[in-house]
PDB file of C-alpha atoms in Angstrom:
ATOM      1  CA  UNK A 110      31.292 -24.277 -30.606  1.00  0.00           C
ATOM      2  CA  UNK A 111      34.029 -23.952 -28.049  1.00  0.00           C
ATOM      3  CA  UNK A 112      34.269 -20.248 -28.498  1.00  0.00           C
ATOM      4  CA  UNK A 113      30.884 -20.013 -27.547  1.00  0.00           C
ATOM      5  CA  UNK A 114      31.068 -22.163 -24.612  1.00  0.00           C
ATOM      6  CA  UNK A 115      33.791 -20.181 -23.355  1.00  0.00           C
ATOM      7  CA  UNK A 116      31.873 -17.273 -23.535  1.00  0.00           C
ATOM      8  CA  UNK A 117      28.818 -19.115 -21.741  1.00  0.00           C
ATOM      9  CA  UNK A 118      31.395 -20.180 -19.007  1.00  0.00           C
ATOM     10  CA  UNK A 119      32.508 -16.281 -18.639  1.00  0.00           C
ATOM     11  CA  UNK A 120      29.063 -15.069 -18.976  1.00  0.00           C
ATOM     12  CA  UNK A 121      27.619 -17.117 -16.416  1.00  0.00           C
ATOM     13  CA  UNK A 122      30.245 -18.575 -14.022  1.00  0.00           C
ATOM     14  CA  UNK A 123      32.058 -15.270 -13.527  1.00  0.00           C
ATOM     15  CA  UNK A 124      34.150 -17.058 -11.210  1.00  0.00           C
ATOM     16  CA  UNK A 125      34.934 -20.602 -13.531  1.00  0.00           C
ATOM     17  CA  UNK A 126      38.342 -18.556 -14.382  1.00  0.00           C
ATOM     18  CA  UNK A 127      39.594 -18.710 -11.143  1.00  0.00           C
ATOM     19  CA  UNK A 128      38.491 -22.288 -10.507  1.00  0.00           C
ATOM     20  CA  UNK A 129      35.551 -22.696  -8.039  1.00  0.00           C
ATOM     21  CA  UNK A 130      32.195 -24.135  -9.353  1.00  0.00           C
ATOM     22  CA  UNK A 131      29.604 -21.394  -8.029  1.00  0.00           C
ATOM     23  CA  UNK A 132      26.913 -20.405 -10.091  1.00  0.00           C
ATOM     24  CA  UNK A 133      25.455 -17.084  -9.977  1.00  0.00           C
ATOM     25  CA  UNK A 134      21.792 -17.181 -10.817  1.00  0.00           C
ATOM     26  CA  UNK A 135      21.152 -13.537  -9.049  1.00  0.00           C
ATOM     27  CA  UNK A 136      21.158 -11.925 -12.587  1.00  0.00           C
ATOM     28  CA  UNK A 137      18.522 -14.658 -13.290  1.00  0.00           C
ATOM     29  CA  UNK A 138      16.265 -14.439 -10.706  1.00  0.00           C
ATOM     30  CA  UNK A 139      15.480 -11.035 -11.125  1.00  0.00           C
ATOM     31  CA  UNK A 140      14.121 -11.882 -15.150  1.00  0.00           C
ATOM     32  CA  UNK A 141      10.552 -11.061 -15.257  1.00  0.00           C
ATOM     33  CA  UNK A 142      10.967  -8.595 -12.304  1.00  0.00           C
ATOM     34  CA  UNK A 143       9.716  -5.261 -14.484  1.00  0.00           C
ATOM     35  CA  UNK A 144       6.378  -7.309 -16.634  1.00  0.00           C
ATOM     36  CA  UNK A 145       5.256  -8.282 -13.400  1.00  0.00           C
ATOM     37  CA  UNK A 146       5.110  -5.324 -11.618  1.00  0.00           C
ATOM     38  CA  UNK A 147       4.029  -3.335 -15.057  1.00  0.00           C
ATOM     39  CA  UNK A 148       1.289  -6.124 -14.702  1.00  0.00           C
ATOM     40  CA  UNK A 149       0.271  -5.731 -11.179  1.00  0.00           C
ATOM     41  CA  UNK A 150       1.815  -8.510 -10.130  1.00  0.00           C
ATOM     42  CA  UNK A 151       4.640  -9.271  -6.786  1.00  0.00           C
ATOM     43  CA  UNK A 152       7.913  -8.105  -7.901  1.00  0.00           C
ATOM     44  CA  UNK A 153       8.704 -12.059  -7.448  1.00  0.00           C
ATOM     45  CA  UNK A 154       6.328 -14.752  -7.887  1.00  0.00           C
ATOM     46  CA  UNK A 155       5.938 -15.906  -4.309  1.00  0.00           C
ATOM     47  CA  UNK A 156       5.542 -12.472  -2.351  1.00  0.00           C
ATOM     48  CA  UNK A 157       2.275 -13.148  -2.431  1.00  0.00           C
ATOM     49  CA  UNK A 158      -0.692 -14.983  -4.004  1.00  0.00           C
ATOM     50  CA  UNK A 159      -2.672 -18.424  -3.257  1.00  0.00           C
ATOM     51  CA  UNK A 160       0.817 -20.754  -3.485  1.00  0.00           C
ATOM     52  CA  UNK A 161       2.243 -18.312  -1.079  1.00  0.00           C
ATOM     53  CA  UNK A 162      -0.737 -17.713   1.087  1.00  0.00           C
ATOM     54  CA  UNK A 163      -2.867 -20.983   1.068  1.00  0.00           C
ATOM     55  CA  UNK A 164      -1.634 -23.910   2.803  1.00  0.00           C
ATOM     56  CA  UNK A 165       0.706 -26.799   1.198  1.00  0.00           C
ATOM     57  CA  UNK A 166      -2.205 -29.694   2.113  1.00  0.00           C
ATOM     58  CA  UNK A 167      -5.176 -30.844   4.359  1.00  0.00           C
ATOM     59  CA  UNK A 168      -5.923 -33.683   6.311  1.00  0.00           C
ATOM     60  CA  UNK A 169      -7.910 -36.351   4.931  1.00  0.00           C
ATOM     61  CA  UNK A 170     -11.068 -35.779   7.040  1.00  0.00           C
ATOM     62  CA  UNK A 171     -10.581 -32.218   5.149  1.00  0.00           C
ATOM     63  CA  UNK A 172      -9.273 -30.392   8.345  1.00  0.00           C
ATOM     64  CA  UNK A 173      -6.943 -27.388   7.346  1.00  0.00           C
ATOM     65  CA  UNK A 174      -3.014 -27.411   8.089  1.00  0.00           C
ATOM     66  CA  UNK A 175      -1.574 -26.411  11.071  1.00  0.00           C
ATOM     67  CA  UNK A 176       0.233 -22.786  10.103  1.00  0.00           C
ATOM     68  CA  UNK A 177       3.973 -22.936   9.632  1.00  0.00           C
ATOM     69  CA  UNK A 178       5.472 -20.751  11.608  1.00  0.00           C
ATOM     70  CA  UNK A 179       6.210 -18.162   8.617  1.00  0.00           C
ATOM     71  CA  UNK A 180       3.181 -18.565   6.894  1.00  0.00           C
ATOM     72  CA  UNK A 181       2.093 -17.090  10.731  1.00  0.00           C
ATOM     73  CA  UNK A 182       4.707 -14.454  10.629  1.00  0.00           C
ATOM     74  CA  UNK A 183       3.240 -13.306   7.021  1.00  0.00           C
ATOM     75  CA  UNK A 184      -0.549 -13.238   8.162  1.00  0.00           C
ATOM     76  CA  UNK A 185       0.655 -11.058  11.235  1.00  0.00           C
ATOM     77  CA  UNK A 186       2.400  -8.606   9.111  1.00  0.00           C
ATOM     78  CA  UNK A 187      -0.199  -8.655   6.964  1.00  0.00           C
ATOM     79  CA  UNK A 188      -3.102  -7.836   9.747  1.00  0.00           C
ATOM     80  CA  UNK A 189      -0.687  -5.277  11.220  1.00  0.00           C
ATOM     81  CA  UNK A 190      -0.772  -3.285   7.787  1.00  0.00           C
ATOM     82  CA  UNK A 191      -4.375  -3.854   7.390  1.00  0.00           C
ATOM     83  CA  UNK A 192      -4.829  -2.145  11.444  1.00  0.00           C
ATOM     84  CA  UNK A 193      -2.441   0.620  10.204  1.00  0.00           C
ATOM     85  CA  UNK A 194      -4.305   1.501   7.232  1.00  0.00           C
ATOM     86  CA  UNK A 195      -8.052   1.459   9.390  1.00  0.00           C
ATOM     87  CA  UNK A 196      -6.162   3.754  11.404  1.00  0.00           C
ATOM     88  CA  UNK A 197      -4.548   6.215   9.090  1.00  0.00           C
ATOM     89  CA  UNK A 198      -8.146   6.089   7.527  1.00  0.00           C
ATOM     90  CA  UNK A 199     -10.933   6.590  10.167  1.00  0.00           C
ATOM     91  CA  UNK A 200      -7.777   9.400  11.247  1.00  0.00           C
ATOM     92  CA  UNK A 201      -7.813  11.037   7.941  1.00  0.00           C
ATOM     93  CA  UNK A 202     -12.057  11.196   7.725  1.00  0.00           C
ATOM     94  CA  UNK A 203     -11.487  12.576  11.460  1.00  0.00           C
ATOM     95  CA  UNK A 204      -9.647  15.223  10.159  1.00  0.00           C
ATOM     96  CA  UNK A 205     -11.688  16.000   7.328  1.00  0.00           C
ATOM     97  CA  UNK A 206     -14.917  16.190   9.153  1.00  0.00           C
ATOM     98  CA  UNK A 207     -13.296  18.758  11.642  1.00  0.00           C
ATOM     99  CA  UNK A 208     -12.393  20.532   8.808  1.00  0.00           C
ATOM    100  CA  UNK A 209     -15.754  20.762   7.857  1.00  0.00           C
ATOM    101  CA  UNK A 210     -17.135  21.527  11.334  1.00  0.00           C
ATOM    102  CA  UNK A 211     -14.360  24.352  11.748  1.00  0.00           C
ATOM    103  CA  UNK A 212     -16.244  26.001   8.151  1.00  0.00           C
ATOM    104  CA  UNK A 213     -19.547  25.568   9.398  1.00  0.00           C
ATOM    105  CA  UNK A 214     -18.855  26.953  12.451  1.00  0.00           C
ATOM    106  CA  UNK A 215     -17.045  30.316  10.848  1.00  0.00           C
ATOM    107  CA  UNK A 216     -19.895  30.545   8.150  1.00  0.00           C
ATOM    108  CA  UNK A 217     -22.265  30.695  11.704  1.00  0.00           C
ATOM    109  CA  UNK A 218     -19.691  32.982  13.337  1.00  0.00           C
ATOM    110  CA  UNK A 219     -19.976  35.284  10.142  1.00  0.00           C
ATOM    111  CA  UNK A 220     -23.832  35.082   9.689  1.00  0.00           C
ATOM    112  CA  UNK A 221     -24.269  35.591  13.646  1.00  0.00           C
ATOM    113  CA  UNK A 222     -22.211  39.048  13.277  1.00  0.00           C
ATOM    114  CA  UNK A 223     -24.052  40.107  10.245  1.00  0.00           C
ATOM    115  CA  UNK A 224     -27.645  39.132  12.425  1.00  0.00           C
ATOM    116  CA  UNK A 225     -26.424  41.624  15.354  1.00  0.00           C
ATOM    117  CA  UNK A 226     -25.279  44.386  13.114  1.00  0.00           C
ATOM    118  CA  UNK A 227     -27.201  47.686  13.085  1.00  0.00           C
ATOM    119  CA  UNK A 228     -29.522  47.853  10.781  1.00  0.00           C
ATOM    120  CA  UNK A 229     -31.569  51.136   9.587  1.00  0.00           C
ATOM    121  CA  UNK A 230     -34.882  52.002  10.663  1.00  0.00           C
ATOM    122  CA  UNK A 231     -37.487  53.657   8.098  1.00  0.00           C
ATOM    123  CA  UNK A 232     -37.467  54.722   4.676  1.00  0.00           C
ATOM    124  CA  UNK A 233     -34.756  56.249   2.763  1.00  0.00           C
ATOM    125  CA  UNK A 234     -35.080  59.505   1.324  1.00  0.00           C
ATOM    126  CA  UNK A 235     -34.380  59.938  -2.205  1.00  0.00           C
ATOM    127  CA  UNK A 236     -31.681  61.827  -2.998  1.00  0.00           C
ATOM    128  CA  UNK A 237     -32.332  65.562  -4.382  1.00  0.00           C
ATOM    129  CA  UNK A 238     -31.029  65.791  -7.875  1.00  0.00           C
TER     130      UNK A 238
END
């Protein structure tokens, strides 16, 4: 039993040999990390989600919260990445429906030049064999 203690005090007080009391829990925090995100899930559990994103309480008369101040910060960020992405979108359908126009108007070009070519007048003669 001691042995094994001493290897839990060396396993997870790193520093217990030189006499402080810190605990390192960084090895632990990250546990879980990889089956979340394998899962779809925030690489931590409070990235986001409804006990991130909803508010702590309400008022009795059922009135919402007033924001804390990073709950604010986090619903900025996140309507600043929504605006990006409607940007980068209706900018990316721009682009493809000039691409499309820019066809169009070469298949046009083409068909215009094939219109104003010469073209023959009466009938062939056969060929003498």
């Amino acid at each position: 039993m001691a042995s094994l203690l001493g290897v839990f005090r060396v396993a997870c007080w790193p520093s217990a040999r030189y006499g402080t009391r810190t605990l390192y829990t960084s090895g632990a925090l990250c546990e879980g990390r990889f089956w979340r995100e394998r899962n779809g899930q925030a690489r931590s559990g409070n990235e986001y989600g409804p006990l991130t994103d909803l508010p702590d309480w309400r008022y009795v008369d059922g009135r919402p919260a007033t924001m804390g101040y990073k709950q604010f910060k986090r619903e900025q960020k996140l309507r600043d990445t929504v605006d990006q992405i409607y940007a980068l979108t209706t900018e990316m359908e721009q682009g493809v429906q000039n691409e499309i126009r820019q066809q169009q108007d070469v298949a046009q070009a083409d068909q215009d030049v094939r219109q104003r070519q010469l073209k023959r007048k009466g009938t062939v003669m056969a060929k003498r064999t």
